[in-house]
mmCIF file of N, CA and C in Angstrom:
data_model
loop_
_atom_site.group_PDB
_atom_site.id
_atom_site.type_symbol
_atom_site.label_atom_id
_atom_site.label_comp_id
_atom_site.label_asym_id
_atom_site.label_seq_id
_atom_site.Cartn_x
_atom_site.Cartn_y
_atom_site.Cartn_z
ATOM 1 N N UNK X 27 1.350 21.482 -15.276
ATOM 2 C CA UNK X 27 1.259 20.364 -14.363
ATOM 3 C C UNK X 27 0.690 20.859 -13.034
ATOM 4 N N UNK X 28 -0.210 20.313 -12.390
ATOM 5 C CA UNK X 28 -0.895 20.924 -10.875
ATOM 6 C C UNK X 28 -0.190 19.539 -10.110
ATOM 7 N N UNK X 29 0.185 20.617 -9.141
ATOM 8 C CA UNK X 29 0.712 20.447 -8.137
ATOM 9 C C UNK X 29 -0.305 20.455 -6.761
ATOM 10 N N UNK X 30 0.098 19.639 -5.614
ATOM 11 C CA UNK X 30 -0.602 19.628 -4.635
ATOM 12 C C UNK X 30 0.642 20.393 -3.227
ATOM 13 N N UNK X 31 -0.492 21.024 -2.474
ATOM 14 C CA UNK X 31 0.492 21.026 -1.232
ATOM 15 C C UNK X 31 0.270 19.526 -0.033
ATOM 16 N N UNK X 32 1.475 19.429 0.729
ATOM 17 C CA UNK X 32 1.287 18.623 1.631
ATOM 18 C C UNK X 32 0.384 18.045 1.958
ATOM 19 N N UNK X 33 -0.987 19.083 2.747
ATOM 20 C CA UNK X 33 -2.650 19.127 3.386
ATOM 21 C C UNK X 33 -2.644 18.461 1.854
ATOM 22 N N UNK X 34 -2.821 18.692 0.694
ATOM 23 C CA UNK X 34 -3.989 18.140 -0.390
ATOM 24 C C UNK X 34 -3.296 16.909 -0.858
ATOM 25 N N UNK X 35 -2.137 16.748 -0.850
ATOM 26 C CA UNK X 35 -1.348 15.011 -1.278
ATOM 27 C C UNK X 35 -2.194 14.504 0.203
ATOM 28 N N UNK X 36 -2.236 14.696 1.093
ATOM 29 C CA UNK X 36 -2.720 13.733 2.463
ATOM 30 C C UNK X 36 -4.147 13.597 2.266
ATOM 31 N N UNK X 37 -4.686 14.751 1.758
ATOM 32 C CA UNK X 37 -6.046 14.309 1.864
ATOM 33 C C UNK X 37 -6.972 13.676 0.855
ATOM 34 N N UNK X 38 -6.082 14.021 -0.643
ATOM 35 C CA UNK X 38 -6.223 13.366 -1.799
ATOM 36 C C UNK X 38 -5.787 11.291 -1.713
ATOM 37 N N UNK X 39 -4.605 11.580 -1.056
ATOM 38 C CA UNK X 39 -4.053 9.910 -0.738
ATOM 39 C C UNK X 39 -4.586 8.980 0.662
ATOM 40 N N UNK X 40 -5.317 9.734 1.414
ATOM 41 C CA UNK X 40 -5.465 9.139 2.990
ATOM 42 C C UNK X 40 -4.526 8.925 3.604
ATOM 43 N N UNK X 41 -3.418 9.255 3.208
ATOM 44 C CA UNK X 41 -2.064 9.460 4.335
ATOM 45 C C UNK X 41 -1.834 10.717 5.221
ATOM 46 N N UNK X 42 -1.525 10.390 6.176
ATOM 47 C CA UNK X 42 -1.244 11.744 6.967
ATOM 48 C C UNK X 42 -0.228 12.287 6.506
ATOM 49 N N UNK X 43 0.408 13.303 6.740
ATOM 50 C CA UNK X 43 1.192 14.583 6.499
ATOM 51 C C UNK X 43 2.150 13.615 6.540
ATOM 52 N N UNK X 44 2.571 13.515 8.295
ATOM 53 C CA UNK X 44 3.861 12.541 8.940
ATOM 54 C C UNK X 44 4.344 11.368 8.031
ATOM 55 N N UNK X 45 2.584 10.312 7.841
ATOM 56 C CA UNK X 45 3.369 9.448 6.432
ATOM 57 C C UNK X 45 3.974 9.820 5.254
ATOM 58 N N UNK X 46 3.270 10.913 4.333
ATOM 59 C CA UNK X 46 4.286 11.371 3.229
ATOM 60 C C UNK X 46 6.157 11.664 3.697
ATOM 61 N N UNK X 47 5.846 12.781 4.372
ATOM 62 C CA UNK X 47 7.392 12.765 4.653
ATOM 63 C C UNK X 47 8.139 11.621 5.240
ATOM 64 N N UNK X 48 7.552 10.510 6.161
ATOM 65 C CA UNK X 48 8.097 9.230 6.268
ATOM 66 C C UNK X 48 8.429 8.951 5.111
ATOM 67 N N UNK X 49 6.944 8.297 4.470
ATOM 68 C CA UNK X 49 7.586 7.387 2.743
ATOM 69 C C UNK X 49 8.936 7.991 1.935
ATOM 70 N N UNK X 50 8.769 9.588 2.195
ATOM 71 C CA UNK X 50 9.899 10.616 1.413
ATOM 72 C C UNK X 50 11.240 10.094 2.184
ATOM 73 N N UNK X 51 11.653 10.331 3.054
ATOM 74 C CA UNK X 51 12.534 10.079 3.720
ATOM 75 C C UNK X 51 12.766 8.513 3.398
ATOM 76 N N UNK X 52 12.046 7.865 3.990
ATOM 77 C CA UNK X 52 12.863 6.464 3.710
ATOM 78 C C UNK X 52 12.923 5.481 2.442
ATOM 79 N N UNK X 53 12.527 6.449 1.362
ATOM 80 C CA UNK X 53 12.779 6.393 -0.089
ATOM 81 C C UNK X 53 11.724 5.811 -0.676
ATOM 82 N N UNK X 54 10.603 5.118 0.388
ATOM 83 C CA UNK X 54 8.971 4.491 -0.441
ATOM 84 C C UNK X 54 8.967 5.259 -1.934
ATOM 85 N N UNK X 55 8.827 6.713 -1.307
ATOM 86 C CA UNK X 55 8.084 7.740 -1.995
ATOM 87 C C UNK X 55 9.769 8.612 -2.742
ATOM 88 N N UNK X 56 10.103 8.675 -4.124
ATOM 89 C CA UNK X 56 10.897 9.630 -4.455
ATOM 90 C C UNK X 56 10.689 11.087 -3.678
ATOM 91 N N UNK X 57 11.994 11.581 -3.606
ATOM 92 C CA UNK X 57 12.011 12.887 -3.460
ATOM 93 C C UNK X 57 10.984 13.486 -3.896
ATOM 94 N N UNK X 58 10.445 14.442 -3.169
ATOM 95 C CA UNK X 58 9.115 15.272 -3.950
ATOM 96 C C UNK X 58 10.176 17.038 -4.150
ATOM 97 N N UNK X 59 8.845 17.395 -5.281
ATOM 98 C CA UNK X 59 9.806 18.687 -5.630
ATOM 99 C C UNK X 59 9.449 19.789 -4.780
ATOM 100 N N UNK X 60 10.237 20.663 -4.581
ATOM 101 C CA UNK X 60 10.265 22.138 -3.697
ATOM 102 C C UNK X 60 9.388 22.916 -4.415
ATOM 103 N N UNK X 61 8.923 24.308 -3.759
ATOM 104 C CA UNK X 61 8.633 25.410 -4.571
ATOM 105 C C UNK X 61 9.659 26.082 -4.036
ATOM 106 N N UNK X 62 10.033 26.979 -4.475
ATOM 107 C CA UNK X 62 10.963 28.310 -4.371
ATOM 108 C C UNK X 62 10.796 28.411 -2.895
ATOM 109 N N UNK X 63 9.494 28.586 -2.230
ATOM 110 C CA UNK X 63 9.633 28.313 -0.929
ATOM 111 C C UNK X 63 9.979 27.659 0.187
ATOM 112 N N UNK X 64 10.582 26.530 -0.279
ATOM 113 C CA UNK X 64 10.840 24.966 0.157
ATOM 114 C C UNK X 64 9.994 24.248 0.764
ATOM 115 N N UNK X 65 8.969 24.603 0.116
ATOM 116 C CA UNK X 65 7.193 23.812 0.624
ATOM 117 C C UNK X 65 7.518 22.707 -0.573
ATOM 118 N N UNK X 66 7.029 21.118 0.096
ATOM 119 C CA UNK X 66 6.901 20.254 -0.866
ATOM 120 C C UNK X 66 5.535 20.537 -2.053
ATOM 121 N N UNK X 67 5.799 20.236 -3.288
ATOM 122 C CA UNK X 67 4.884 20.828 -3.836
ATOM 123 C C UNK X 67 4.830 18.488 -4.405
ATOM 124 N N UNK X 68 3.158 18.156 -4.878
ATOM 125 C CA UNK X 68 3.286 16.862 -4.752
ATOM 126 C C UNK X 68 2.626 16.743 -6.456
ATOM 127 N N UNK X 69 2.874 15.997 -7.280
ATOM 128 C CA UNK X 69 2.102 16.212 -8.513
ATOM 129 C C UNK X 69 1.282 15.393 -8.418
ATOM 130 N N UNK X 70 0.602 14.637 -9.685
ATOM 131 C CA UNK X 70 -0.654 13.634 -10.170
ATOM 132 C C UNK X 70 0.028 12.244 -10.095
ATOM 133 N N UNK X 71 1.657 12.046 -10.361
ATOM 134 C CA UNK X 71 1.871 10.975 -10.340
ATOM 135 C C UNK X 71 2.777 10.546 -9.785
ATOM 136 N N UNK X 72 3.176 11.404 -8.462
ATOM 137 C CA UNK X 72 2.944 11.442 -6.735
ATOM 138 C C UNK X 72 1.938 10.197 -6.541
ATOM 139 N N UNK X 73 1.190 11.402 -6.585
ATOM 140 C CA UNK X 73 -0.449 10.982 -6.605
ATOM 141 C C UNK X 73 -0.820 9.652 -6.639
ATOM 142 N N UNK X 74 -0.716 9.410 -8.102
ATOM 143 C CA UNK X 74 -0.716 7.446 -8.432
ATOM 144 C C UNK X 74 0.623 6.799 -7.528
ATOM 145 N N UNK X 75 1.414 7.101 -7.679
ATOM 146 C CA UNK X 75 2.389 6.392 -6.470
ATOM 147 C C UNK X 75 1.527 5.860 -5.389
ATOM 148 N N UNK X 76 0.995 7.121 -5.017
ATOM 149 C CA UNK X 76 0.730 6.932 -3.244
ATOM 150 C C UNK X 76 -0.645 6.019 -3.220
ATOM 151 N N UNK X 77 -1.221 6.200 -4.222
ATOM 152 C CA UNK X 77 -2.066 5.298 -4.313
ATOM 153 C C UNK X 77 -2.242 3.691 -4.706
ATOM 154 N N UNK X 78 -1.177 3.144 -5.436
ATOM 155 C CA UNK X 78 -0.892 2.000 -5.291
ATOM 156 C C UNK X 78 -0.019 1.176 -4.208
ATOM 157 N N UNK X 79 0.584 2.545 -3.449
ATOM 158 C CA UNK X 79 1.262 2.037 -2.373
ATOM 159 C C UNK X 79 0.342 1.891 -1.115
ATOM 160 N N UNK X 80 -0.537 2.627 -1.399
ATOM 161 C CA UNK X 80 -2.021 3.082 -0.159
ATOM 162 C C UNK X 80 -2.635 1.035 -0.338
ATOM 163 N N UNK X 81 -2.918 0.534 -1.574
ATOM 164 C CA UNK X 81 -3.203 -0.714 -1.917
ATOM 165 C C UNK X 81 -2.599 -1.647 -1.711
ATOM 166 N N UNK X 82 -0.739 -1.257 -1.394
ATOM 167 C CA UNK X 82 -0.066 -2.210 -0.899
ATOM 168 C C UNK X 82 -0.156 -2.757 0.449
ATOM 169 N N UNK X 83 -0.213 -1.483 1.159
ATOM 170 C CA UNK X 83 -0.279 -1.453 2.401
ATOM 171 C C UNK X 83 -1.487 -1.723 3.017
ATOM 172 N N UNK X 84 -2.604 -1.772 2.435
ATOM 173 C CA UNK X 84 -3.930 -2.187 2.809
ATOM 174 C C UNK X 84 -4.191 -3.516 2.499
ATOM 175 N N UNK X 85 -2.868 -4.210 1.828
ATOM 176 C CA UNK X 85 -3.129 -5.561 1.406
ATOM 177 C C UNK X 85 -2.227 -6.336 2.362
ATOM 178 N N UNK X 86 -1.369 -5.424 3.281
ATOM 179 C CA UNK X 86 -0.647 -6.045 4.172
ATOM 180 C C UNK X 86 0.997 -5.909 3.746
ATOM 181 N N UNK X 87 1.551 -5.317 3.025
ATOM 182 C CA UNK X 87 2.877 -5.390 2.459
ATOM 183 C C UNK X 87 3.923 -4.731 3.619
ATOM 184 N N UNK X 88 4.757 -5.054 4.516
ATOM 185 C CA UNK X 88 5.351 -4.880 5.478
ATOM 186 C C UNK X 88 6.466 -3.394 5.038
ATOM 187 N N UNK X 89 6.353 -2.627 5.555
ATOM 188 C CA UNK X 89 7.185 -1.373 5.451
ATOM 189 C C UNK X 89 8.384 -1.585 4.835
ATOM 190 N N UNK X 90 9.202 -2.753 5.192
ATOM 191 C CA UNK X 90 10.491 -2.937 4.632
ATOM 192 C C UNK X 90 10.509 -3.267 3.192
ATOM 193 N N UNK X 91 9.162 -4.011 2.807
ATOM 194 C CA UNK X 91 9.092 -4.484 1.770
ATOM 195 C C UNK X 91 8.646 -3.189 0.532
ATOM 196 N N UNK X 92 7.804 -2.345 1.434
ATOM 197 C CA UNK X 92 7.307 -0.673 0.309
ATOM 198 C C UNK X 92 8.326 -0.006 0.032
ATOM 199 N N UNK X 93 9.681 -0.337 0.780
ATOM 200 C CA UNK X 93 10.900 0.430 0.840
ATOM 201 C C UNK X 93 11.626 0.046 -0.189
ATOM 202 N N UNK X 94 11.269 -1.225 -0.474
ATOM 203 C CA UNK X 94 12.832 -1.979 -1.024
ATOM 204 C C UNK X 94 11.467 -1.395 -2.915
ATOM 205 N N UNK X 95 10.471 -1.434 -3.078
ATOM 206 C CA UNK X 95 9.324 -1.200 -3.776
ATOM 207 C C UNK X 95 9.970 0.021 -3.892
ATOM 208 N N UNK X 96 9.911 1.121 -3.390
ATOM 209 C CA UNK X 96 10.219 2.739 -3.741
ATOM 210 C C UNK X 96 11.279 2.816 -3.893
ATOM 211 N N UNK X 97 12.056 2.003 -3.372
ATOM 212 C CA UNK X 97 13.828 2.416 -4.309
ATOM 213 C C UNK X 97 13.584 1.883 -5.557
ATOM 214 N N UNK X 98 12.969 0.491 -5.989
ATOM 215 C CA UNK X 98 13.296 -0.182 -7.157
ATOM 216 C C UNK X 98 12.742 1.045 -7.995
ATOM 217 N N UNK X 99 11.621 1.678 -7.725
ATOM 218 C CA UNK X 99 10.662 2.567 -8.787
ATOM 219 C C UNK X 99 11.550 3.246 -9.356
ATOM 220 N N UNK X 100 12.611 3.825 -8.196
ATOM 221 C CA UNK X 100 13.185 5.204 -9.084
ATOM 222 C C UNK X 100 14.232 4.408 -10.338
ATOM 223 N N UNK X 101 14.634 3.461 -10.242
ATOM 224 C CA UNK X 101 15.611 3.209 -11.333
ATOM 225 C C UNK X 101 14.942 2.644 -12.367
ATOM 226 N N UNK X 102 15.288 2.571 -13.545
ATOM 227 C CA UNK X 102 14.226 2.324 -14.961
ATOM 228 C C UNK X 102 14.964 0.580 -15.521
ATOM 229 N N UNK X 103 15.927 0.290 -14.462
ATOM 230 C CA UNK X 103 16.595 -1.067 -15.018
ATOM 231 C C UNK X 103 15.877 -2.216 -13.693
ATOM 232 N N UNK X 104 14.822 -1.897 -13.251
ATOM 233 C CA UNK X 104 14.265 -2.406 -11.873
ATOM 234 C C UNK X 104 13.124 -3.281 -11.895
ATOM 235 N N UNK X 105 12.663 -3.089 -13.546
ATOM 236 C CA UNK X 105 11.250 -4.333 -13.372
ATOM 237 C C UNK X 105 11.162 -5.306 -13.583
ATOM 238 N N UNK X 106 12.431 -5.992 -13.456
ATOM 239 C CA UNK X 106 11.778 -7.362 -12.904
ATOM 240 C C UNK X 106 11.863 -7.440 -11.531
ATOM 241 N N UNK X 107 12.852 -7.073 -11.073
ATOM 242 C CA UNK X 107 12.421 -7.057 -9.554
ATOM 243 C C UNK X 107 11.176 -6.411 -9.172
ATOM 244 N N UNK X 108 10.541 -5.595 -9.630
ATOM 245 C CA UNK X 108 9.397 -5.241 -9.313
ATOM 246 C C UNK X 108 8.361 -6.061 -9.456
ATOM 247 N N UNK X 109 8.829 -6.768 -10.956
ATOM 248 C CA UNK X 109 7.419 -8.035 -10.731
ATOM 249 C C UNK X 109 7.496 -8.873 -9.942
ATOM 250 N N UNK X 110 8.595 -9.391 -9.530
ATOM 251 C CA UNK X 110 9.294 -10.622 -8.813
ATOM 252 C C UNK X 110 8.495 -9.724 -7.718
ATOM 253 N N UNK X 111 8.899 -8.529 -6.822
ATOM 254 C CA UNK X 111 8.252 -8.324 -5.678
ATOM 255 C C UNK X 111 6.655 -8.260 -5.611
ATOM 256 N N UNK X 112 6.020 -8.123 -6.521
ATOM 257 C CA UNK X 112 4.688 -7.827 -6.474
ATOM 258 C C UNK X 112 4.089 -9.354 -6.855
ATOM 259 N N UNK X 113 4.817 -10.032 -7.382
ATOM 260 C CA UNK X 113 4.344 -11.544 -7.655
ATOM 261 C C UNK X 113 4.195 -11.900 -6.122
ATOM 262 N N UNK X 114 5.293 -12.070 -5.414
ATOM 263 C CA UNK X 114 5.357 -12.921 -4.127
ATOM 264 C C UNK X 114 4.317 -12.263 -3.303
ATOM 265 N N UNK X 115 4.200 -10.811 -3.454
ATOM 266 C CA UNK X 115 2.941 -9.900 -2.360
ATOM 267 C C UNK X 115 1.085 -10.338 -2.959
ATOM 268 N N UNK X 116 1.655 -10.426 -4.496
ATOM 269 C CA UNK X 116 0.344 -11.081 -4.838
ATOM 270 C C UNK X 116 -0.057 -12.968 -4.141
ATOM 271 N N UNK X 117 0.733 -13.244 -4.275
ATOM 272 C CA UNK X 117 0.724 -14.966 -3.921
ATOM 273 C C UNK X 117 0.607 -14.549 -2.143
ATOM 274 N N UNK X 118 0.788 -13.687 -1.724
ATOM 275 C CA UNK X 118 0.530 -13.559 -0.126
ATOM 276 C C UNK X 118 -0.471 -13.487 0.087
ATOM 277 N N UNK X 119 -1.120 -12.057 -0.824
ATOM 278 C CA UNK X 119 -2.548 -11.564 -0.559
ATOM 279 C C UNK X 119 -3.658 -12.646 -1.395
ATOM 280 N N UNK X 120 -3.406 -13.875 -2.021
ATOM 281 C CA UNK X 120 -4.492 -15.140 -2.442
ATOM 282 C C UNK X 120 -4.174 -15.616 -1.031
ATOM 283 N N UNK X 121 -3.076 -16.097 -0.669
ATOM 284 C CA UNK X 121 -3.707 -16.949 0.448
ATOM 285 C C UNK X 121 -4.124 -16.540 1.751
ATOM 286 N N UNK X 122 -3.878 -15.319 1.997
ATOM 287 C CA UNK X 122 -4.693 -14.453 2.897
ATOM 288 C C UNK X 122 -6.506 -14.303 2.970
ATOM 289 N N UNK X 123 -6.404 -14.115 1.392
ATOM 290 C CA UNK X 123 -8.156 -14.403 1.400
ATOM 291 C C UNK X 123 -8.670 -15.805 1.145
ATOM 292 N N UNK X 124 -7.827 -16.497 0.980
ATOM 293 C CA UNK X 124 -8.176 -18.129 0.931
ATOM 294 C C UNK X 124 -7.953 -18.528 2.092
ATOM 295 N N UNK X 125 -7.994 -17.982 2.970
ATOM 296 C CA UNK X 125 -8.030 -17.922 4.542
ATOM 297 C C UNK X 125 -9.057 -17.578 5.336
ATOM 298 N N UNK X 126 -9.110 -16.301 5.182
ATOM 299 C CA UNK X 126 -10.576 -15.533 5.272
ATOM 300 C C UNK X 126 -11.679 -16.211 4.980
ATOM 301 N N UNK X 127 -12.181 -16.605 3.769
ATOM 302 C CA UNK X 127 -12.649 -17.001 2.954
ATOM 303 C C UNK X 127 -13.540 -18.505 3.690
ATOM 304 N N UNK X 128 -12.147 -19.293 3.603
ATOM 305 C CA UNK X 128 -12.422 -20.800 4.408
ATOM 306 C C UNK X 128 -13.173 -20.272 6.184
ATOM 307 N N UNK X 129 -12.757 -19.354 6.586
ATOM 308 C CA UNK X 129 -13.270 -18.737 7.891
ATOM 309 C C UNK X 129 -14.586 -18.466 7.941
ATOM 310 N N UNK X 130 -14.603 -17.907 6.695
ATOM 311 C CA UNK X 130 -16.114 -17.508 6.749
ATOM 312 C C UNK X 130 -17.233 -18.091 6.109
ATOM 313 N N UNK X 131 -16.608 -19.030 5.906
ATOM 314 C CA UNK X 131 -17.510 -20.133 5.655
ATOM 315 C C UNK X 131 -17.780 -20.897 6.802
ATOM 316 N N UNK X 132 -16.830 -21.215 7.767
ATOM 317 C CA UNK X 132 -16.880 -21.994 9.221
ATOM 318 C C UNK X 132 -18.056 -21.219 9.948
ATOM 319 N N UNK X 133 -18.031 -19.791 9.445
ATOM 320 C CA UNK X 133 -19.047 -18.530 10.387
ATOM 321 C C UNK X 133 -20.217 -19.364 9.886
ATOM 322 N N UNK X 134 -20.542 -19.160 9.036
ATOM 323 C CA UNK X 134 -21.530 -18.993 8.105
ATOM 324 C C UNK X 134 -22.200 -20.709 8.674
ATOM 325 N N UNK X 135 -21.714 -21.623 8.815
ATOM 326 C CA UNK X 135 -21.825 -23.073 8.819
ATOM 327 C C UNK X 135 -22.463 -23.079 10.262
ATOM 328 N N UNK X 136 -21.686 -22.259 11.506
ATOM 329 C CA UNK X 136 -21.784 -22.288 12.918
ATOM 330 C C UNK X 136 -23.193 -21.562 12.807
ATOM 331 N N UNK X 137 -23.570 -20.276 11.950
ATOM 332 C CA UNK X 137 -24.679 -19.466 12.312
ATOM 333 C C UNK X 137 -25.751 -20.131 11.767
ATOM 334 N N UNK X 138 -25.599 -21.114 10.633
ATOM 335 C CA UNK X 138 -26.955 -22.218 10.166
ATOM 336 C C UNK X 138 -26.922 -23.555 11.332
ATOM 337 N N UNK X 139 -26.017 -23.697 12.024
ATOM 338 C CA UNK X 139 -25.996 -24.524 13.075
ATOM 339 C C UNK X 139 -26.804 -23.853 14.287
ATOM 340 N N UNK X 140 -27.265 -22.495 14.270
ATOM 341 C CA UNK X 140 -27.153 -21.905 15.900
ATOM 342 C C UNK X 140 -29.013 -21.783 15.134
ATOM 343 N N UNK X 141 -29.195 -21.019 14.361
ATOM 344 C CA UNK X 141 -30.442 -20.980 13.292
ATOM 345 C C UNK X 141 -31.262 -22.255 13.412
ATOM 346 N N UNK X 142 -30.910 -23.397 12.867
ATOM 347 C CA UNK X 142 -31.485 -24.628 13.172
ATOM 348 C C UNK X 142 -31.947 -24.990 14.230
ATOM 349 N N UNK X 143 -31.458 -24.650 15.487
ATOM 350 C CA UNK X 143 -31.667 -24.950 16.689
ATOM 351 C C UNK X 143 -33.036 -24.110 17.096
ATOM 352 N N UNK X 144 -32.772 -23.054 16.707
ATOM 353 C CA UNK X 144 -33.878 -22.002 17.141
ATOM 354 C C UNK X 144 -35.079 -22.035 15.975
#
């Protein structure tokens, strides 16, 4: 199994150092494993963790909510709450871009309005 250090989970995930050990600490992210040295050592599916959580959070999912997300992960009796949570974050992130969306169409309407003129 390859393992990452700290520097290569951050630079492999786009999280800084500070965020891993945040997510670690406030349970986002399971415990990561030691080496003999007590350097976090981070694996591949670390890895995928941090990367669907990297998607959560880029979709807007509020810290409290990645938290209550990384506790459910570690227990194996947790998915429906997991769908239940990712349903309601999905139904957030449609009407977020059905927002956007209607906006940029108003752009788009104002800049054939400003176009016409000229």
């Amino acid at each position: 199994m390859t393992t990452y250090t700290p520097a290569e989970a951050a630079a492999r995930s786009g999280f800084s150092i500070d965020t891993l050990r945040y997510y670690e600490r406030e349970g986002i992210l399971p415990a990561v494993s030691r080496t003999a040295g007590g350097h976090r050592g981070y694996t591949d599916t670390e890895l995928g963790l941090l990367e669907f959580l990297k998607c959560l959070r880029e979709t807007g999912m509020p810290v409290e909510r990645l938290r209550r997300y990384g506790r459910l992960c570690q227990r194996e009796d947790t998915v429906p709450e997991r769908i239940a949570l990712l349903e309601e974050h999905a139904a957030t992130v449609e009407k977020q871009l059905a927002d956007v969306l209607a906006q940029q169409r108003r752009l788009v309407e104002k800049l054939d309005w400003y176009r016409s003129r000229g």
